[in-house]
Amino acid sequence: MKKAFVKSYGCQMNAYDATRMADVLGAEGYTATETVEEADVVILNTCHIREKAADKVYSELGRLRVLKGERAQAGQDTRIVVAGCVAQAEGAEILSRAPTVDVVVGPQNYHRLPDLLARSRTKRVVDTEFPVEDKFDHLPARRTLGATAFLTVQEGCDKFCAFCVVPYTRGAEVSRSVAAIRAEAEKLLQGGAREITLIGQNVNAYHGVGLDGGAATLPDLMRVIADLPGLLRLRYTTSHPNDMAPDLVAAHGDLPALMPFLHLPVQSGSDRVLKAMNRKHTADAYRALIADVRAVRPDIALSSDFIVGFPGETEAEFEETLRLVSDIGFASAYSFKYSPRPGTPAAEWADAVPEDVKNRRLQALQTLLDAQRHAFNASFVGATVDVLVEKAGRHPGQVAGKTPHLLPVQFDAPTSTIGTVVPVRIVRAGSNSLFGEAVADAAVAA
Ligand code: 5AD
Ligand code: SF4
């Protein structure tokens, strides 16, 4: 039996693509392995968003070159595939920089992996063209199913934030039809999924063909999915503030399956920086939007992305970011030092913020965000929350799942509770997980 090892970096979209690549190879008779040494095919599903992420690929490829040599000496062939956004951005350059690579395949082309692998036996191949056919029409049924699942509904981004490679690596916004998404959701639910996260690079700009042939928005799509039998929880990520239309805000108040968690990147609290970033909204517009969401869903947990040290960012401008964070209060967040990316407008700009200043600002921001996260987690101690059980826990007899606010919880229960919602009384908040006790044995059947 041939074995495939897939390692994914970066965002949820890449995580989704990685499972679909495993599905493609599964249909060809490959089994998935987590031991790279025994893999006949090794796929690195790469991320190009920041320099550090992109650099990881080449250090990993260095290790794989050694492994491939060792396997060759033992008479075993190893195909090395670079997929994802570095593949899309660098294409054939990867072949010249890393002689060990056999296949370079972009995010829109991985349905062709079997053909590319076969062709690579005679000649190394690159496939990063945006194909005319839709990869989703060519992907086999999903194999790896759990209680929670990602489902791609939209790809690409038309926003062109000045720092971001996504519009170049993932291309223009394209939305799948409601019918295609519903069909995939039905299969996930029949396979045992209870929570579906609709994903897209800019998912709230979703504008697919609806069931009636007209245009459907993200809330239109969510109402269709929320009605499917077996679905308990619905989420979506990731979004741009300017695409938070009133009907989407309203859905947070009147769609019970939609969980009270919103990841809404703001990047900066300074209007000057936001303008330079081409975000096309102000800090106060973001505050007002959050107030609207909280008006319909007061308990919503908020999450965001931040960049510190964007070119020209002054100390006062950075402090405006701290003020925005203090004003809003986030349950979780991702924060990054600005990293110039080749091909993006900001990469050409002068006024780079020195590295030590970026480090100091990142640390100050993360200290504030960590304090908010800890306070949010601690607010659940003593409360009873519904936990959707996803898997066995760290210790024997434990299971792990998530609350509606997406907080991980560990508690004692049999693994037969996986896929069900269990009320759990939280007794302790760690820095990343909550710990609790199942309330009686009142497992709510899915
Ligand atoms: N430098 C630093 N962070 C970046 N992001 C995107 N591009 C860059 C960059 N060039 C961050 C943004 C985005 C998240 C996915 O990654 O905060 O929301
Ligand atoms: Fe990148 Fe901006 Fe599009 Fe997000 S909205 S993917 S940050 S260009």
Tab-separated table of C-alpha atoms in Angstrom, residues 23-354:
chain	number	residue	atom	x	y	z
A	23	ASP	CA	-8.843	12.583	-0.423
A	24	VAL	CA	-7.476	12.810	-3.988
A	25	LEU	CA	-4.601	10.475	-3.160
A	26	GLY	CA	-6.895	8.242	-1.102
A	27	ALA	CA	-8.979	7.644	-4.227
A	28	GLU	CA	-5.742	6.520	-5.918
A	29	GLY	CA	-5.065	3.911	-3.252
A	30	TYR	CA	-2.768	5.900	-0.976
A	31	THR	CA	-3.223	5.720	2.768
A	32	ALA	CA	-2.390	8.709	4.940
A	33	THR	CA	0.618	8.469	7.231
A	34	GLU	CA	1.940	10.768	9.927
A	35	THR	CA	5.411	9.258	9.666
A	36	VAL	CA	7.283	11.079	6.942
A	37	GLU	CA	10.013	8.403	6.739
A	38	GLU	CA	7.554	5.836	5.374
A	39	ALA	CA	5.856	8.149	2.862
A	40	ASP	CA	6.011	7.471	-0.882
A	41	VAL	CA	4.574	10.939	-1.497
A	42	VAL	CA	5.363	13.937	0.723
A	43	ILE	CA	3.266	17.070	0.233
A	44	LEU	CA	4.164	20.401	1.812
A	45	ASN	CA	1.067	22.606	1.644
A	46	THR	CA	2.750	25.955	2.012
A	47	CYS	CA	1.872	29.461	3.219
A	48	HIS	CA	3.213	32.661	1.662
A	49	ILE	CA	1.576	35.248	3.909
A	50	ARG	CA	4.698	36.278	5.835
A	51	GLU	CA	8.381	35.797	5.110
A	52	LYS	CA	8.856	33.420	8.048
A	53	ALA	CA	6.102	31.120	6.795
A	54	ALA	CA	7.583	31.027	3.295
A	55	ASP	CA	11.131	30.393	4.585
A	56	LYS	CA	9.972	27.306	6.475
A	57	VAL	CA	9.410	25.513	3.171
A	58	TYR	CA	13.047	25.645	2.164
A	59	SER	CA	14.354	24.437	5.504
A	60	GLU	CA	11.825	21.577	5.401
A	61	LEU	CA	12.885	20.752	1.833
A	62	GLY	CA	16.499	20.531	3.023
A	63	ARG	CA	15.491	17.818	5.501
A	64	LEU	CA	13.406	16.034	2.872
A	65	ARG	CA	16.373	15.930	0.468
A	66	VAL	CA	18.298	13.850	3.008
A	67	LEU	CA	15.315	11.602	3.626
A	68	LYS	CA	14.724	11.072	-0.085
A	69	GLY	CA	18.397	10.095	-0.504
A	70	GLU	CA	18.192	7.576	2.332
A	71	ARG	CA	15.012	6.038	0.958
A	72	ALA	CA	16.562	5.855	-2.534
A	73	GLN	CA	19.489	3.883	-1.105
A	74	ALA	CA	16.973	1.432	0.317
A	75	GLY	CA	15.410	1.171	-3.159
A	76	GLN	CA	12.345	3.270	-2.323
A	77	ASP	CA	11.049	6.084	-4.485
A	78	THR	CA	9.845	9.311	-2.836
A	79	ARG	CA	7.901	12.020	-4.668
A	80	ILE	CA	8.211	15.479	-3.129
A	81	VAL	CA	5.345	17.886	-3.814
A	82	VAL	CA	5.230	21.592	-2.969
A	83	ALA	CA	1.610	22.776	-2.935
A	84	GLY	CA	-0.191	25.851	-1.605
A	85	CYS	CA	0.610	29.539	-1.851
A	86	VAL	CA	4.419	29.415	-2.088
A	87	ALA	CA	3.933	27.016	-5.009
A	88	GLN	CA	1.537	29.472	-6.621
A	89	ALA	CA	3.779	32.491	-6.024
A	90	GLU	CA	7.161	30.998	-6.910
A	91	GLY	CA	6.274	28.271	-9.419
A	92	ALA	CA	9.268	26.986	-11.369
A	93	GLU	CA	11.670	28.954	-9.160
A	94	ILE	CA	11.116	26.261	-6.528
A	95	LEU	CA	12.440	23.626	-8.918
A	96	SER	CA	15.679	25.536	-9.399
A	97	ARG	CA	16.109	26.378	-5.716
A	98	ALA	CA	15.240	22.887	-4.500
A	99	PRO	CA	16.380	20.074	-6.822
A	100	THR	CA	14.655	17.515	-4.595
A	101	VAL	CA	11.171	18.743	-5.578
A	102	ASP	CA	9.278	16.693	-8.182
A	103	VAL	CA	5.932	18.523	-8.396
A	104	VAL	CA	4.895	22.142	-7.810
A	105	VAL	CA	1.113	22.504	-7.716
A	106	GLY	CA	-1.044	25.567	-7.012
A	107	PRO	CA	-4.162	25.734	-4.804
A	108	GLN	CA	-6.484	25.594	-7.832
A	109	ASN	CA	-4.828	22.564	-9.439
A	110	TYR	CA	-4.445	19.873	-6.807
A	111	HIS	CA	-7.314	17.792	-8.208
A	112	ARG	CA	-4.738	16.909	-10.920
A	113	LEU	CA	-2.236	15.448	-8.437
A	114	PRO	CA	-2.434	11.827	-9.706
A	115	ASP	CA	-1.634	12.953	-13.247
A	116	LEU	CA	1.127	15.303	-12.070
A	117	LEU	CA	2.721	12.563	-9.961
A	118	ALA	CA	2.669	10.181	-12.909
A	119	ARG	CA	4.210	12.794	-15.228
A	120	SER	CA	6.898	13.656	-12.685
A	121	ARG	CA	8.466	10.221	-13.214
A	122	THR	CA	9.877	11.424	-16.516
A	123	LYS	CA	10.110	15.179	-15.928
A	124	ARG	CA	9.665	17.516	-12.946
A	125	VAL	CA	6.348	19.382	-13.304
A	126	VAL	CA	4.835	22.735	-12.374
A	127	ASP	CA	1.071	23.351	-12.504
A	128	THR	CA	0.094	26.791	-11.247
A	129	GLU	CA	-2.148	28.017	-14.073
A	130	PHE	CA	-5.635	29.035	-13.002
A	131	PRO	CA	-7.534	26.207	-14.721
A	132	VAL	CA	-10.757	26.682	-16.677
A	133	GLU	CA	-12.427	23.772	-14.905
A	134	ASP	CA	-13.520	24.014	-11.274
A	135	LYS	CA	-11.396	21.771	-9.020
A	136	PHE	CA	-14.432	21.094	-6.816
A	137	ASP	CA	-16.095	19.279	-9.737
A	138	HIS	CA	-13.136	16.911	-9.876
A	139	LEU	CA	-12.499	16.165	-6.206
A	140	PRO	CA	-13.497	12.733	-4.883
A	141	ALA	CA	-15.797	12.217	-1.877
A	142	ARG	CA	-14.396	13.326	1.463
A	143	ARG	CA	-12.814	10.591	3.554
A	144	THR	CA	-11.529	12.237	6.692
A	145	LEU	CA	-14.567	13.127	8.739
A	146	GLY	CA	-14.872	14.325	12.311
A	147	ALA	CA	-17.405	16.136	14.469
A	148	THR	CA	-16.251	19.475	13.083
A	149	ALA	CA	-15.429	20.277	9.484
A	150	PHE	CA	-14.285	23.136	7.299
A	151	LEU	CA	-16.104	23.706	4.049
A	152	THR	CA	-14.709	26.056	1.403
A	153	VAL	CA	-17.453	28.301	0.007
A	154	GLN	CA	-15.401	31.114	-1.481
A	155	GLU	CA	-11.812	31.571	-2.578
A	156	GLY	CA	-9.663	34.542	-3.478
A	157	CYS	CA	-9.804	38.192	-2.521
A	158	ASP	CA	-10.460	41.449	-4.388
A	159	LYS	CA	-9.536	43.751	-1.535
A	160	PHE	CA	-5.826	44.323	-2.260
A	161	CYS	CA	-4.713	45.400	1.187
A	162	ALA	CA	-1.319	46.985	0.567
A	163	PHE	CA	0.596	44.372	2.599
A	164	CYS	CA	-1.112	41.188	1.443
A	165	VAL	CA	-0.175	38.515	-1.112
A	166	VAL	CA	-3.543	36.752	-1.099
A	167	PRO	CA	-5.075	38.596	-4.086
A	168	TYR	CA	-2.017	37.513	-6.089
A	169	THR	CA	-1.614	33.933	-4.845
A	170	ARG	CA	-5.286	33.006	-4.560
A	171	GLY	CA	-6.635	35.287	-7.291
A	172	ALA	CA	-9.965	37.060	-7.611
A	173	GLU	CA	-13.006	36.245	-5.465
A	174	VAL	CA	-14.900	33.190	-6.687
A	175	SER	CA	-17.917	31.759	-4.860
A	176	ARG	CA	-19.261	28.212	-5.165
A	177	SER	CA	-22.979	27.733	-5.751
A	178	VAL	CA	-25.354	27.170	-2.816
A	179	ALA	CA	-26.357	23.824	-4.354
A	180	ALA	CA	-22.743	22.568	-4.504
A	181	ILE	CA	-22.046	23.726	-0.953
A	182	ARG	CA	-25.282	22.180	0.342
A	183	ALA	CA	-24.394	18.862	-1.306
A	184	GLU	CA	-20.958	18.870	0.349
A	185	ALA	CA	-22.485	19.871	3.700
A	186	GLU	CA	-25.022	17.025	3.489
A	187	LYS	CA	-22.212	14.520	2.951
A	188	LEU	CA	-20.286	15.938	5.911
A	189	LEU	CA	-23.352	15.680	8.152
A	190	GLN	CA	-24.131	12.145	6.977
A	191	GLY	CA	-20.503	11.312	7.814
A	192	GLY	CA	-20.947	12.536	11.392
A	193	ALA	CA	-20.017	16.230	11.273
A	194	ARG	CA	-22.081	18.342	13.693
A	195	GLU	CA	-20.328	21.677	13.266
A	196	ILE	CA	-19.486	23.232	9.908
A	197	THR	CA	-17.233	26.242	9.451
A	198	LEU	CA	-17.777	27.939	6.111
A	199	ILE	CA	-14.399	29.193	4.987
A	200	GLY	CA	-13.070	31.615	2.409
A	201	GLN	CA	-10.260	34.149	2.132
A	202	ASN	CA	-12.936	36.823	2.341
A	203	VAL	CA	-15.965	34.715	3.166
A	204	ASN	CA	-18.423	37.473	3.965
A	205	ALA	CA	-18.071	38.736	0.378
A	206	TYR	CA	-19.684	35.399	-0.618
A	207	HIS	CA	-21.971	35.860	-3.632
A	208	GLY	CA	-22.804	32.481	-5.104
A	209	VAL	CA	-25.648	31.288	-7.295
A	210	GLY	CA	-28.635	30.585	-5.037
A	211	LEU	CA	-31.043	27.643	-5.195
A	212	ASP	CA	-33.449	29.783	-7.231
A	213	GLY	CA	-30.737	30.774	-9.710
A	214	GLY	CA	-30.456	34.298	-8.289
A	215	ALA	CA	-27.579	35.742	-6.277
A	216	ALA	CA	-27.155	34.467	-2.707
A	217	THR	CA	-25.314	36.230	0.122
A	218	LEU	CA	-23.520	34.569	3.038
A	219	PRO	CA	-26.604	34.822	5.316
A	220	ASP	CA	-28.753	33.315	2.511
A	221	LEU	CA	-26.291	30.416	2.305
A	222	MET	CA	-26.139	30.008	6.081
A	223	ARG	CA	-29.926	29.736	6.350
A	224	VAL	CA	-29.888	26.851	3.849
A	225	ILE	CA	-27.084	25.026	5.678
A	226	ALA	CA	-28.579	25.687	9.136
A	227	ASP	CA	-31.731	23.765	8.111
A	228	LEU	CA	-29.896	20.556	7.178
A	229	PRO	CA	-30.564	17.568	9.446
A	230	GLY	CA	-27.759	16.859	11.907
A	231	LEU	CA	-26.248	20.339	11.891
A	232	LEU	CA	-25.830	21.731	15.396
A	233	ARG	CA	-23.328	24.522	14.902
A	234	LEU	CA	-22.369	26.879	12.135
A	235	ARG	CA	-19.417	29.287	11.889
A	236	TYR	CA	-17.714	31.285	9.152
A	237	THR	CA	-14.240	32.714	8.693
A	238	THR	CA	-12.479	34.965	7.680
A	239	SER	CA	-14.056	38.300	6.979
A	240	HIS	CA	-13.454	41.923	6.026
A	241	PRO	CA	-15.267	44.644	8.020
A	242	ASN	CA	-16.530	46.309	4.830
A	243	ASP	CA	-18.426	43.166	3.852
A	244	MET	CA	-20.341	42.906	7.152
A	245	ALA	CA	-23.687	43.731	5.498
A	246	PRO	CA	-26.713	44.465	7.721
A	247	ASP	CA	-28.337	41.088	6.899
A	248	LEU	CA	-25.160	39.328	8.034
A	249	VAL	CA	-25.071	41.288	11.280
A	250	ALA	CA	-28.768	40.436	11.748
A	251	ALA	CA	-28.045	36.718	11.243
A	252	HIS	CA	-25.923	36.802	14.412
A	253	GLY	CA	-29.112	37.679	16.280
A	254	ASP	CA	-31.660	35.395	14.644
A	255	LEU	CA	-29.858	32.296	13.365
A	256	PRO	CA	-29.606	29.986	16.397
A	257	ALA	CA	-27.055	27.612	14.808
A	258	LEU	CA	-24.640	30.486	14.171
A	259	MET	CA	-22.209	30.378	17.082
A	260	PRO	CA	-21.373	33.513	19.091
A	261	PHE	CA	-17.852	33.955	17.783
A	262	LEU	CA	-16.692	36.393	15.117
A	263	HIS	CA	-13.197	36.656	13.675
A	264	LEU	CA	-13.051	40.105	12.097
A	265	PRO	CA	-9.550	41.355	11.274
A	266	VAL	CA	-8.989	45.090	11.825
A	267	GLN	CA	-5.153	45.211	11.435
A	268	SER	CA	-4.680	48.662	13.052
A	269	GLY	CA	-6.446	51.221	15.224
A	270	SER	CA	-4.977	54.218	13.381
A	271	ASP	CA	-6.954	55.844	10.578
A	272	ARG	CA	-3.757	57.005	8.851
A	273	VAL	CA	-2.328	53.480	8.884
A	274	LEU	CA	-5.651	51.908	7.851
A	275	LYS	CA	-5.752	54.263	4.860
A	276	ALA	CA	-2.162	53.433	3.899
A	277	MET	CA	-3.063	49.749	4.207
A	278	ASN	CA	-5.940	50.327	1.746
A	279	ARG	CA	-8.413	48.926	4.274
A	280	LYS	CA	-11.039	51.491	3.263
A	281	HIS	CA	-12.583	51.851	6.726
A	282	THR	CA	-11.762	53.845	9.844
A	283	ALA	CA	-11.180	52.664	13.386
A	284	ASP	CA	-14.476	54.220	14.465
A	285	ALA	CA	-16.338	52.448	11.645
A	286	TYR	CA	-14.985	49.193	13.092
A	287	ARG	CA	-16.070	50.200	16.608
A	288	ALA	CA	-19.556	51.025	15.293
A	289	LEU	CA	-19.801	47.699	13.478
A	290	ILE	CA	-18.843	45.789	16.616
A	291	ALA	CA	-21.481	47.761	18.542
A	292	ASP	CA	-24.075	46.678	15.944
A	293	VAL	CA	-23.077	43.022	16.262
A	294	ARG	CA	-23.128	43.222	20.056
A	295	ALA	CA	-26.567	44.842	19.942
A	296	VAL	CA	-28.019	41.695	18.336
A	297	ARG	CA	-25.724	39.173	20.076
A	298	PRO	CA	-24.452	40.645	23.373
A	299	ASP	CA	-22.420	37.548	24.326
A	300	ILE	CA	-20.461	37.374	21.057
A	301	ALA	CA	-16.751	36.591	21.414
A	302	LEU	CA	-14.570	38.697	19.155
A	303	SER	CA	-11.309	37.837	17.505
A	304	SER	CA	-9.100	39.838	15.168
A	305	ASP	CA	-5.795	40.111	13.300
A	306	PHE	CA	-3.303	42.911	13.903
A	307	ILE	CA	-0.156	44.058	12.150
A	308	VAL	CA	2.403	46.161	14.018
A	309	GLY	CA	5.223	48.114	12.380
A	310	PHE	CA	3.521	48.795	9.061
A	311	PRO	CA	5.762	51.225	7.087
A	312	GLY	CA	5.644	54.673	8.674
A	313	GLU	CA	3.691	53.572	11.776
A	314	THR	CA	4.503	56.082	14.547
A	315	GLU	CA	4.424	55.424	18.275
A	316	ALA	CA	1.215	57.472	18.563
A	317	GLU	CA	-0.389	55.466	15.755
A	318	PHE	CA	0.574	52.209	17.436
A	319	GLU	CA	-0.978	53.483	20.670
A	320	GLU	CA	-4.225	53.981	18.762
A	321	THR	CA	-4.171	50.235	18.083
A	322	LEU	CA	-3.767	49.597	21.820
A	323	ARG	CA	-6.672	51.946	22.469
A	324	LEU	CA	-8.906	50.146	20.000
A	325	VAL	CA	-8.068	46.821	21.647
A	326	SER	CA	-8.874	48.265	25.081
A	327	ASP	CA	-12.139	49.753	23.814
A	328	ILE	CA	-13.395	46.553	22.205
A	329	GLY	CA	-12.074	43.678	24.287
A	330	PHE	CA	-11.108	40.569	22.323
A	331	ALA	CA	-11.532	36.943	23.336
A	332	SER	CA	-8.616	35.959	21.116
A	333	ALA	CA	-6.441	37.482	18.408
A	334	TYR	CA	-3.523	36.962	16.072
A	335	SER	CA	-0.876	39.666	15.922
A	336	PHE	CA	2.077	39.921	13.583
A	337	LYS	CA	5.077	42.076	12.828
A	338	TYR	CA	4.738	43.582	9.383
A	339	SER	CA	6.672	41.499	6.867
A	340	PRO	CA	7.286	42.992	3.391
A	341	ARG	CA	6.062	40.609	0.711
A	342	PRO	CA	7.437	40.725	-2.831
A	343	GLY	CA	4.878	41.997	-5.339
A	344	THR	CA	2.707	43.888	-2.843
A	345	PRO	CA	2.568	47.720	-2.914
A	346	ALA	CA	3.813	48.194	0.659
A	347	ALA	CA	6.964	46.169	-0.048
A	348	GLU	CA	8.182	49.080	-2.206
A	349	TRP	CA	7.730	51.704	0.485
A	350	ALA	CA	10.420	53.439	2.495
A	351	ASP	CA	9.840	54.288	6.189
A	352	ALA	CA	10.404	50.735	7.409
A	353	VAL	CA	9.931	50.498	11.157
A	354	PRO	CA	13.134	49.161	12.794
